[in-house]
Amino acid sequence: MPRFSNLDDPDYARFAWARYWRVMGWMAAATSLAVVSILGVLFLLHGTVSIHLYIAAALGIGFTMLLTAALMGLVFLSSGTGHDESIDDALDPDAP
């Protein structure tokens, strides 16, 4: 029998997901700031080079930072709500 997870409660799940999306909003702002800063540094170091360098740098930095934030946010969401403890582990010797 699966154990109860706090994400099964609609009110708590709404709160947890709102907190997740609030953190993602802050990370999107931090990512935008990082991309603009790094593109500025690239322009200072290399001047006017191919536009493809700037597009690739912006997409690579932005995608990497947002993907990392999304995955880490899901890890913290799962752990913080008790969802990790609610699974049935057939290999656990203490499981009923």
PDB file of N, CA and C in Angstrom:
ATOM      1  N   MET A   1       0.843  -1.182   0.000  1.00  0.00           N
ATOM      2  CA  MET A   1       0.000   0.000   0.000  1.00  0.00           C
ATOM      3  C   MET A   1       0.889   1.245   0.000  1.00  0.00           C
ATOM      4  N   PRO A   2       0.744   2.123  -0.979  1.00  0.00           N
ATOM      5  CA  PRO A   2       1.572   3.330  -0.997  1.00  0.00           C
ATOM      6  C   PRO A   2       1.255   4.246   0.175  1.00  0.00           C
ATOM      7  N   ARG A   3       2.292   4.862   0.672  1.00  0.00           N
ATOM      8  CA  ARG A   3       2.116   5.793   1.785  1.00  0.00           C
ATOM      9  C   ARG A   3       1.657   7.151   1.277  1.00  0.00           C
ATOM     10  N   PHE A   4       1.141   7.949   2.183  1.00  0.00           N
ATOM     11  CA  PHE A   4       0.605   9.274   1.851  1.00  0.00           C
ATOM     12  C   PHE A   4       1.743  10.232   1.526  1.00  0.00           C
ATOM     13  N   SER A   5       1.545  11.007   0.473  1.00  0.00           N
ATOM     14  CA  SER A   5       2.475  12.074   0.111  1.00  0.00           C
ATOM     15  C   SER A   5       1.756  13.399   0.308  1.00  0.00           C
ATOM     16  N   ASN A   6       2.496  14.411   0.734  1.00  0.00           N
ATOM     17  CA  ASN A   6       1.873  15.727   0.902  1.00  0.00           C
ATOM     18  C   ASN A   6       1.380  16.292  -0.421  1.00  0.00           C
ATOM     19  N   LEU A   7       1.932  15.831  -1.542  1.00  0.00           N
ATOM     20  CA  LEU A   7       1.461  16.299  -2.841  1.00  0.00           C
ATOM     21  C   LEU A   7       0.094  15.736  -3.193  1.00  0.00           C
ATOM     22  N   ASP A   8      -0.399  14.764  -2.423  1.00  0.00           N
ATOM     23  CA  ASP A   8      -1.752  14.250  -2.631  1.00  0.00           C
ATOM     24  C   ASP A   8      -2.807  15.232  -2.120  1.00  0.00           C
ATOM     25  N   ASP A   9      -2.421  16.111  -1.220  1.00  0.00           N
ATOM     26  CA  ASP A   9      -3.323  17.139  -0.705  1.00  0.00           C
ATOM     27  C   ASP A   9      -3.326  18.309  -1.688  1.00  0.00           C
ATOM     28  N   PRO A  10      -4.484  18.643  -2.282  1.00  0.00           N
ATOM     29  CA  PRO A  10      -4.508  19.697  -3.314  1.00  0.00           C
ATOM     30  C   PRO A  10      -4.043  21.059  -2.811  1.00  0.00           C
ATOM     31  N   ASP A  11      -4.377  21.411  -1.576  1.00  0.00           N
ATOM     32  CA  ASP A  11      -3.960  22.714  -1.056  1.00  0.00           C
ATOM     33  C   ASP A  11      -2.446  22.782  -0.878  1.00  0.00           C
ATOM     34  N   TYR A  12      -1.877  21.721  -0.316  1.00  0.00           N
ATOM     35  CA  TYR A  12      -0.428  21.708  -0.123  1.00  0.00           C
ATOM     36  C   TYR A  12       0.297  21.628  -1.460  1.00  0.00           C
ATOM     37  N   ALA A  13      -0.259  20.858  -2.402  1.00  0.00           N
ATOM     38  CA  ALA A  13       0.364  20.752  -3.718  1.00  0.00           C
ATOM     39  C   ALA A  13       0.355  22.110  -4.419  1.00  0.00           C
ATOM     40  N   ARG A  14      -0.747  22.849  -4.297  1.00  0.00           N
ATOM     41  CA  ARG A  14      -0.819  24.180  -4.900  1.00  0.00           C
ATOM     42  C   ARG A  14       0.240  25.100  -4.297  1.00  0.00           C
ATOM     43  N   PHE A  15       0.400  25.027  -2.968  1.00  0.00           N
ATOM     44  CA  PHE A  15       1.422  25.823  -2.281  1.00  0.00           C
ATOM     45  C   PHE A  15       2.821  25.432  -2.747  1.00  0.00           C
ATOM     46  N   ALA A  16       3.095  24.133  -2.820  1.00  0.00           N
ATOM     47  CA  ALA A  16       4.435  23.656  -3.203  1.00  0.00           C
ATOM     48  C   ALA A  16       4.760  24.040  -4.642  1.00  0.00           C
ATOM     49  N   TRP A  17       3.799  23.884  -5.549  1.00  0.00           N
ATOM     50  CA  TRP A  17       4.057  24.245  -6.944  1.00  0.00           C
ATOM     51  C   TRP A  17       4.182  25.751  -7.125  1.00  0.00           C
ATOM     52  N   ALA A  18       3.430  26.523  -6.339  1.00  0.00           N
ATOM     53  CA  ALA A  18       3.576  27.984  -6.409  1.00  0.00           C
ATOM     54  C   ALA A  18       4.971  28.396  -5.956  1.00  0.00           C
ATOM     55  N   ARG A  19       5.473  27.753  -4.914  1.00  0.00           N
ATOM     56  CA  ARG A  19       6.829  28.040  -4.441  1.00  0.00           C
ATOM     57  C   ARG A  19       7.857  27.647  -5.497  1.00  0.00           C
ATOM     58  N   TYR A  20       7.654  26.517  -6.161  1.00  0.00           N
ATOM     59  CA  TYR A  20       8.559  26.072  -7.226  1.00  0.00           C
ATOM     60  C   TYR A  20       8.596  27.096  -8.357  1.00  0.00           C
ATOM     61  N   TRP A  21       7.428  27.559  -8.807  1.00  0.00           N
ATOM     62  CA  TRP A  21       7.384  28.505  -9.916  1.00  0.00           C
ATOM     63  C   TRP A  21       7.916  29.878  -9.518  1.00  0.00           C
ATOM     64  N   ARG A  22       7.775  30.235  -8.241  1.00  0.00           N
ATOM     65  CA  ARG A  22       8.363  31.490  -7.768  1.00  0.00           C
ATOM     66  C   ARG A  22       9.894  31.412  -7.834  1.00  0.00           C
ATOM     67  N   VAL A  23      10.444  30.290  -7.426  1.00  0.00           N
ATOM     68  CA  VAL A  23      11.897  30.091  -7.516  1.00  0.00           C
ATOM     69  C   VAL A  23      12.338  30.085  -8.976  1.00  0.00           C
ATOM     70  N   MET A  24      11.554  29.458  -9.850  1.00  0.00           N
ATOM     71  CA  MET A  24      11.900  29.446 -11.275  1.00  0.00           C
ATOM     72  C   MET A  24      11.861  30.850 -11.867  1.00  0.00           C
ATOM     73  N   GLY A  25      10.944  31.685 -11.396  1.00  0.00           N
ATOM     74  CA  GLY A  25      10.908  33.076 -11.849  1.00  0.00           C
ATOM     75  C   GLY A  25      12.167  33.826 -11.453  1.00  0.00           C
ATOM     76  N   TRP A  26      12.604  33.633 -10.217  1.00  0.00           N
ATOM     77  CA  TRP A  26      13.847  34.268  -9.760  1.00  0.00           C
ATOM     78  C   TRP A  26      15.042  33.742 -10.550  1.00  0.00           C
ATOM     79  N   MET A  27      15.046  32.454 -10.846  1.00  0.00           N
ATOM     80  CA  MET A  27      16.157  31.894 -11.611  1.00  0.00           C
ATOM     81  C   MET A  27      16.141  32.381 -13.060  1.00  0.00           C
ATOM     82  N   ALA A  28      14.968  32.618 -13.605  1.00  0.00           N
ATOM     83  CA  ALA A  28      14.892  33.184 -14.959  1.00  0.00           C
ATOM     84  C   ALA A  28      15.471  34.600 -14.968  1.00  0.00           C
ATOM     85  N   ALA A  29      15.191  35.359 -13.912  1.00  0.00           N
ATOM     86  CA  ALA A  29      15.762  36.703 -13.814  1.00  0.00           C
ATOM     87  C   ALA A  29      17.279  36.642 -13.652  1.00  0.00           C
ATOM     88  N   ALA A  30      17.758  35.731 -12.817  1.00  0.00           N
ATOM     89  CA  ALA A  30      19.208  35.583 -12.627  1.00  0.00           C
ATOM     90  C   ALA A  30      19.877  35.103 -13.917  1.00  0.00           C
ATOM     91  N   THR A  31      19.202  34.216 -14.646  1.00  0.00           N
ATOM     92  CA  THR A  31      19.730  33.735 -15.917  1.00  0.00           C
ATOM     93  C   THR A  31      19.823  34.870 -16.928  1.00  0.00           C
ATOM     94  N   SER A  32      18.795  35.692 -16.998  1.00  0.00           N
ATOM     95  CA  SER A  32      18.818  36.831 -17.924  1.00  0.00           C
ATOM     96  C   SER A  32      19.966  37.775 -17.600  1.00  0.00           C
ATOM     97  N   LEU A  33      20.153  38.039 -16.319  1.00  0.00           N
ATOM     98  CA  LEU A  33      21.249  38.909 -15.889  1.00  0.00           C
ATOM     99  C   LEU A  33      22.605  38.288 -16.242  1.00  0.00           C
ATOM    100  N   ALA A  34      22.744  36.994 -16.034  1.00  0.00           N
ATOM    101  CA  ALA A  34      24.005  36.311 -16.356  1.00  0.00           C
ATOM    102  C   ALA A  34      24.269  36.326 -17.860  1.00  0.00           C
ATOM    103  N   VAL A  35      23.243  36.080 -18.654  1.00  0.00           N
ATOM    104  CA  VAL A  35      23.419  36.058 -20.111  1.00  0.00           C
ATOM    105  C   VAL A  35      23.836  37.435 -20.613  1.00  0.00           C
ATOM    106  N   VAL A  36      23.169  38.476 -20.143  1.00  0.00           N
ATOM    107  CA  VAL A  36      23.521  39.838 -20.571  1.00  0.00           C
ATOM    108  C   VAL A  36      24.942  40.186 -20.138  1.00  0.00           C
ATOM    109  N   SER A  37      25.302  39.826 -18.913  1.00  0.00           N
ATOM    110  CA  SER A  37      26.658  40.121 -18.412  1.00  0.00           C
ATOM    111  C   SER A  37      27.717  39.398 -19.239  1.00  0.00           C
ATOM    112  N   ILE A  38      27.493  38.127 -19.497  1.00  0.00           N
ATOM    113  CA  ILE A  38      28.488  37.344 -20.221  1.00  0.00           C
ATOM    114  C   ILE A  38      28.589  37.793 -21.680  1.00  0.00           C
ATOM    115  N   LEU A  39      27.457  38.157 -22.289  1.00  0.00           N
ATOM    116  CA  LEU A  39      27.517  38.678 -23.648  1.00  0.00           C
ATOM    117  C   LEU A  39      28.272  40.002 -23.687  1.00  0.00           C
ATOM    118  N   GLY A  40      28.118  40.816 -22.652  1.00  0.00           N
ATOM    119  CA  GLY A  40      28.892  42.057 -22.565  1.00  0.00           C
ATOM    120  C   GLY A  40      30.375  41.793 -22.447  1.00  0.00           C
ATOM    121  N   VAL A  41      30.742  40.815 -21.633  1.00  0.00           N
ATOM    122  CA  VAL A  41      32.155  40.459 -21.482  1.00  0.00           C
ATOM    123  C   VAL A  41      32.702  39.913 -22.806  1.00  0.00           C
ATOM    124  N   LEU A  42      31.921  39.073 -23.476  1.00  0.00           N
ATOM    125  CA  LEU A  42      32.365  38.561 -24.773  1.00  0.00           C
ATOM    126  C   LEU A  42      32.576  39.693 -25.769  1.00  0.00           C
ATOM    127  N   PHE A  43      31.694  40.679 -25.762  1.00  0.00           N
ATOM    128  CA  PHE A  43      31.846  41.804 -26.675  1.00  0.00           C
ATOM    129  C   PHE A  43      33.095  42.615 -26.335  1.00  0.00           C
ATOM    130  N   LEU A  44      33.355  42.801 -25.037  1.00  0.00           N
ATOM    131  CA  LEU A  44      34.561  43.541 -24.642  1.00  0.00           C
ATOM    132  C   LEU A  44      35.839  42.797 -25.010  1.00  0.00           C
ATOM    133  N   LEU A  45      35.816  41.483 -24.897  1.00  0.00           N
ATOM    134  CA  LEU A  45      37.019  40.695 -25.181  1.00  0.00           C
ATOM    135  C   LEU A  45      37.260  40.485 -26.673  1.00  0.00           C
ATOM    136  N   HIS A  46      36.173  40.293 -27.435  1.00  0.00           N
ATOM    137  CA  HIS A  46      36.332  39.903 -28.829  1.00  0.00           C
ATOM    138  C   HIS A  46      35.783  40.913 -29.827  1.00  0.00           C
ATOM    139  N   GLY A  47      35.059  41.906 -29.371  1.00  0.00           N
ATOM    140  CA  GLY A  47      34.520  42.916 -30.282  1.00  0.00           C
ATOM    141  C   GLY A  47      33.401  42.363 -31.142  1.00  0.00           C
ATOM    142  N   THR A  48      33.285  42.930 -32.307  1.00  0.00           N
ATOM    143  CA  THR A  48      32.216  42.488 -33.209  1.00  0.00           C
ATOM    144  C   THR A  48      32.697  41.288 -34.019  1.00  0.00           C
ATOM    145  N   VAL A  49      32.254  40.134 -33.588  1.00  0.00           N
ATOM    146  CA  VAL A  49      32.525  38.896 -34.317  1.00  0.00           C
ATOM    147  C   VAL A  49      31.188  38.394 -34.855  1.00  0.00           C
ATOM    148  N   SER A  50      31.164  37.207 -35.332  1.00  0.00           N
ATOM    149  CA  SER A  50      29.945  36.639 -35.895  1.00  0.00           C
ATOM    150  C   SER A  50      28.802  36.654 -34.878  1.00  0.00           C
ATOM    151  N   ILE A  51      27.626  36.976 -35.351  1.00  0.00           N
ATOM    152  CA  ILE A  51      26.446  36.981 -34.494  1.00  0.00           C
ATOM    153  C   ILE A  51      26.160  35.583 -33.948  1.00  0.00           C
ATOM    154  N   HIS A  52      26.651  34.564 -34.645  1.00  0.00           N
ATOM    155  CA  HIS A  52      26.413  33.192 -34.221  1.00  0.00           C
ATOM    156  C   HIS A  52      27.086  32.889 -32.882  1.00  0.00           C
ATOM    157  N   LEU A  53      28.218  33.533 -32.618  1.00  0.00           N
ATOM    158  CA  LEU A  53      28.880  33.365 -31.323  1.00  0.00           C
ATOM    159  C   LEU A  53      27.976  33.847 -30.200  1.00  0.00           C
ATOM    160  N   TYR A  54      27.377  34.992 -30.374  1.00  0.00           N
ATOM    161  CA  TYR A  54      26.527  35.561 -29.332  1.00  0.00           C
ATOM    162  C   TYR A  54      25.232  34.769 -29.167  1.00  0.00           C
ATOM    163  N   ILE A  55      24.665  34.312 -30.278  1.00  0.00           N
ATOM    164  CA  ILE A  55      23.444  33.495 -30.190  1.00  0.00           C
ATOM    165  C   ILE A  55      23.732  32.178 -29.488  1.00  0.00           C
ATOM    166  N   ALA A  56      24.815  31.519 -29.877  1.00  0.00           N
ATOM    167  CA  ALA A  56      25.166  30.230 -29.265  1.00  0.00           C
ATOM    168  C   ALA A  56      25.480  30.392 -27.788  1.00  0.00           C
ATOM    169  N   ALA A  57      26.204  31.451 -27.435  1.00  0.00           N
ATOM    170  CA  ALA A  57      26.533  31.675 -26.026  1.00  0.00           C
ATOM    171  C   ALA A  57      25.271  31.946 -25.214  1.00  0.00           C
ATOM    172  N   ALA A  58      24.383  32.785 -25.731  1.00  0.00           N
ATOM    173  CA  ALA A  58      23.150  33.105 -25.008  1.00  0.00           C
ATOM    174  C   ALA A  58      22.272  31.868 -24.831  1.00  0.00           C
ATOM    175  N   LEU A  59      22.096  31.096 -25.899  1.00  0.00           N
ATOM    176  CA  LEU A  59      21.273  29.898 -25.799  1.00  0.00           C
ATOM    177  C   LEU A  59      21.905  28.837 -24.892  1.00  0.00           C
ATOM    178  N   GLY A  60      23.205  28.652 -25.029  1.00  0.00           N
ATOM    179  CA  GLY A  60      23.877  27.648 -24.200  1.00  0.00           C
ATOM    180  C   GLY A  60      23.843  27.987 -22.726  1.00  0.00           C
ATOM    181  N   ILE A  61      24.146  29.218 -22.387  1.00  0.00           N
ATOM    182  CA  ILE A  61      24.140  29.633 -20.983  1.00  0.00           C
ATOM    183  C   ILE A  61      22.718  29.611 -20.433  1.00  0.00           C
ATOM    184  N   GLY A  62      21.782  30.172 -21.205  1.00  0.00           N
ATOM    185  CA  GLY A  62      20.407  30.223 -20.743  1.00  0.00           C
ATOM    186  C   GLY A  62      19.798  28.852 -20.550  1.00  0.00           C
ATOM    187  N   PHE A  63      19.966  27.970 -21.536  1.00  0.00           N
ATOM    188  CA  PHE A  63      19.410  26.628 -21.439  1.00  0.00           C
ATOM    189  C   PHE A  63      20.025  25.854 -20.279  1.00  0.00           C
ATOM    190  N   THR A  64      21.334  25.948 -20.129  1.00  0.00           N
ATOM    191  CA  THR A  64      22.005  25.209 -19.056  1.00  0.00           C
ATOM    192  C   THR A  64      21.554  25.684 -17.683  1.00  0.00           C
ATOM    193  N   MET A  65      21.498  26.991 -17.492  1.00  0.00           N
ATOM    194  CA  MET A  65      21.101  27.513 -16.181  1.00  0.00           C
ATOM    195  C   MET A  65      19.641  27.194 -15.859  1.00  0.00           C
ATOM    196  N   LEU A  66      18.747  27.335 -16.837  1.00  0.00           N
ATOM    197  CA  LEU A  66      17.333  27.075 -16.571  1.00  0.00           C
ATOM    198  C   LEU A  66      17.045  25.586 -16.395  1.00  0.00           C
ATOM    199  N   LEU A  67      17.708  24.743 -17.161  1.00  0.00           N
ATOM    200  CA  LEU A  67      17.524  23.304 -16.986  1.00  0.00           C
ATOM    201  C   LEU A  67      18.035  22.851 -15.627  1.00  0.00           C
ATOM    202  N   THR A  68      19.186  23.358 -15.226  1.00  0.00           N
ATOM    203  CA  THR A  68      19.728  23.021 -13.913  1.00  0.00           C
ATOM    204  C   THR A  68      18.797  23.489 -12.799  1.00  0.00           C
ATOM    205  N   ALA A  69      18.282  24.700 -12.919  1.00  0.00           N
ATOM    206  CA  ALA A  69      17.365  25.222 -11.899  1.00  0.00           C
ATOM    207  C   ALA A  69      16.081  24.406 -11.849  1.00  0.00           C
ATOM    208  N   ALA A  70      15.553  24.023 -13.008  1.00  0.00           N
ATOM    209  CA  ALA A  70      14.315  23.243 -13.040  1.00  0.00           C
ATOM    210  C   ALA A  70      14.506  21.872 -12.395  1.00  0.00           C
ATOM    211  N   LEU A  71      15.582  21.195 -12.742  1.00  0.00           N
ATOM    212  CA  LEU A  71      15.805  19.861 -12.186  1.00  0.00           C
ATOM    213  C   LEU A  71      16.107  19.903 -10.692  1.00  0.00           C
ATOM    214  N   MET A  72      16.917  20.855 -10.260  1.00  0.00           N
ATOM    215  CA  MET A  72      17.193  20.968  -8.824  1.00  0.00           C
ATOM    216  C   MET A  72      15.945  21.385  -8.063  1.00  0.00           C
ATOM    217  N   GLY A  73      15.132  22.243  -8.676  1.00  0.00           N
ATOM    218  CA  GLY A  73      13.873  22.627  -8.039  1.00  0.00           C
ATOM    219  C   GLY A  73      12.952  21.435  -7.856  1.00  0.00           C
ATOM    220  N   LEU A  74      12.897  20.549  -8.846  1.00  0.00           N
ATOM    221  CA  LEU A  74      12.075  19.350  -8.712  1.00  0.00           C
ATOM    222  C   LEU A  74      12.615  18.407  -7.648  1.00  0.00           C
ATOM    223  N   VAL A  75      13.925  18.335  -7.520  1.00  0.00           N
ATOM    224  CA  VAL A  75      14.512  17.506  -6.462  1.00  0.00           C
ATOM    225  C   VAL A  75      14.114  18.053  -5.094  1.00  0.00           C
ATOM    226  N   PHE A  76      14.214  19.354  -4.919  1.00  0.00           N
ATOM    227  CA  PHE A  76      13.837  19.952  -3.636  1.00  0.00           C
ATOM    228  C   PHE A  76      12.334  19.872  -3.402  1.00  0.00           C
ATOM    229  N   LEU A  77      11.525  19.993  -4.444  1.00  0.00           N
ATOM    230  CA  LEU A  77      10.079  19.853  -4.309  1.00  0.00           C
ATOM    231  C   LEU A  77       9.728  18.447  -3.845  1.00  0.00           C
ATOM    232  N   SER A  78      10.324  17.452  -4.478  1.00  0.00           N
ATOM    233  CA  SER A  78      10.043  16.061  -4.137  1.00  0.00           C
ATOM    234  C   SER A  78      10.494  15.735  -2.716  1.00  0.00           C
ATOM    235  N   SER A  79      11.674  16.199  -2.354  1.00  0.00           N
ATOM    236  CA  SER A  79      12.196  15.919  -1.014  1.00  0.00           C
ATOM    237  C   SER A  79      11.458  16.709   0.058  1.00  0.00           C
ATOM    238  N   GLY A  80      11.182  17.968  -0.216  1.00  0.00           N
ATOM    239  CA  GLY A  80      10.562  18.829   0.788  1.00  0.00           C
ATOM    240  C   GLY A  80       9.117  18.499   1.089  1.00  0.00           C
ATOM    241  N   THR A  81       8.410  17.880   0.152  1.00  0.00           N
ATOM    242  CA  THR A  81       7.009  17.548   0.372  1.00  0.00           C
ATOM    243  C   THR A  81       6.813  16.143   0.928  1.00  0.00           C
ATOM    244  N   GLY A  82       7.881  15.385   1.082  1.00  0.00           N
ATOM    245  CA  GLY A  82       7.760  14.031   1.589  1.00  0.00           C
ATOM    246  C   GLY A  82       7.394  13.021   0.510  1.00  0.00           C
ATOM    247  N   HIS A  83       7.428  13.451  -0.725  1.00  0.00           N
ATOM    248  CA  HIS A  83       7.070  12.552  -1.828  1.00  0.00           C
ATOM    249  C   HIS A  83       8.091  11.428  -1.975  1.00  0.00           C
ATOM    250  N   ASP A  84       9.348  11.701  -1.648  1.00  0.00           N
ATOM    251  CA  ASP A  84      10.386  10.668  -1.753  1.00  0.00           C
ATOM    252  C   ASP A  84      10.136   9.512  -0.787  1.00  0.00           C
ATOM    253  N   GLU A  85       9.608   9.823   0.381  1.00  0.00           N
ATOM    254  CA  GLU A  85       9.383   8.790   1.390  1.00  0.00           C
ATOM    255  C   GLU A  85       8.114   7.989   1.145  1.00  0.00           C
ATOM    256  N   SER A  86       7.274   8.425   0.217  1.00  0.00           N
ATOM    257  CA  SER A  86       5.982   7.756   0.009  1.00  0.00           C
ATOM    258  C   SER A  86       6.046   6.623  -1.006  1.00  0.00           C
ATOM    259  N   ILE A  87       7.217   6.349  -1.551  1.00  0.00           N
ATOM    260  CA  ILE A  87       7.308   5.285  -2.562  1.00  0.00           C
ATOM    261  C   ILE A  87       7.351   3.918  -1.889  1.00  0.00           C
ATOM    262  N   ASP A  88       6.981   2.890  -2.647  1.00  0.00           N
ATOM    263  CA  ASP A  88       7.121   1.511  -2.184  1.00  0.00           C
ATOM    264  C   ASP A  88       8.461   0.990  -2.662  1.00  0.00           C
ATOM    265  N   ASP A  89       9.315   0.622  -1.729  1.00  0.00           N
ATOM    266  CA  ASP A  89      10.642   0.113  -2.074  1.00  0.00           C
ATOM    267  C   ASP A  89      10.661  -1.383  -1.803  1.00  0.00           C
ATOM    268  N   ALA A  90      10.644  -2.173  -2.860  1.00  0.00           N
ATOM    269  CA  ALA A  90      10.608  -3.642  -2.711  1.00  0.00           C
ATOM    270  C   ALA A  90      11.929  -4.171  -2.166  1.00  0.00           C
ATOM    271  N   LEU A  91      13.006  -3.409  -2.278  1.00  0.00           N
ATOM    272  CA  LEU A  91      14.305  -3.872  -1.790  1.00  0.00           C
ATOM    273  C   LEU A  91      14.580  -3.489  -0.352  1.00  0.00           C
ATOM    274  N   ASP A  92      13.693  -2.689   0.251  1.00  0.00           N
ATOM    275  CA  ASP A  92      13.878  -2.244   1.624  1.00  0.00           C
ATOM    276  C   ASP A  92      13.518  -3.384   2.577  1.00  0.00           C
ATOM    277  N   PRO A  93      14.465  -3.843   3.412  1.00  0.00           N
ATOM    278  CA  PRO A  93      14.166  -4.957   4.305  1.00  0.00           C
ATOM    279  C   PRO A  93      13.201  -4.570   5.428  1.00  0.00           C
ATOM    280  N   ASP A  94      13.057  -3.282   5.725  1.00  0.00           N
ATOM    281  CA  ASP A  94      12.164  -2.829   6.798  1.00  0.00           C
ATOM    282  C   ASP A  94      10.760  -2.544   6.287  1.00  0.00           C
ATOM    283  N   ALA A  95      10.520  -2.673   4.983  1.00  0.00           N
ATOM    284  CA  ALA A  95       9.205  -2.381   4.422  1.00  0.00           C
ATOM    285  C   ALA A  95       8.226  -3.472   4.847  1.00  0.00           C
ATOM    286  N   PRO A  96       6.973  -3.098   5.092  1.00  0.00           N
ATOM    287  CA  PRO A  96       5.978  -4.120   5.493  1.00  0.00           C
ATOM    288  C   PRO A  96       5.617  -5.065   4.363  1.00  0.00           C
TER     289      PRO A  96
END
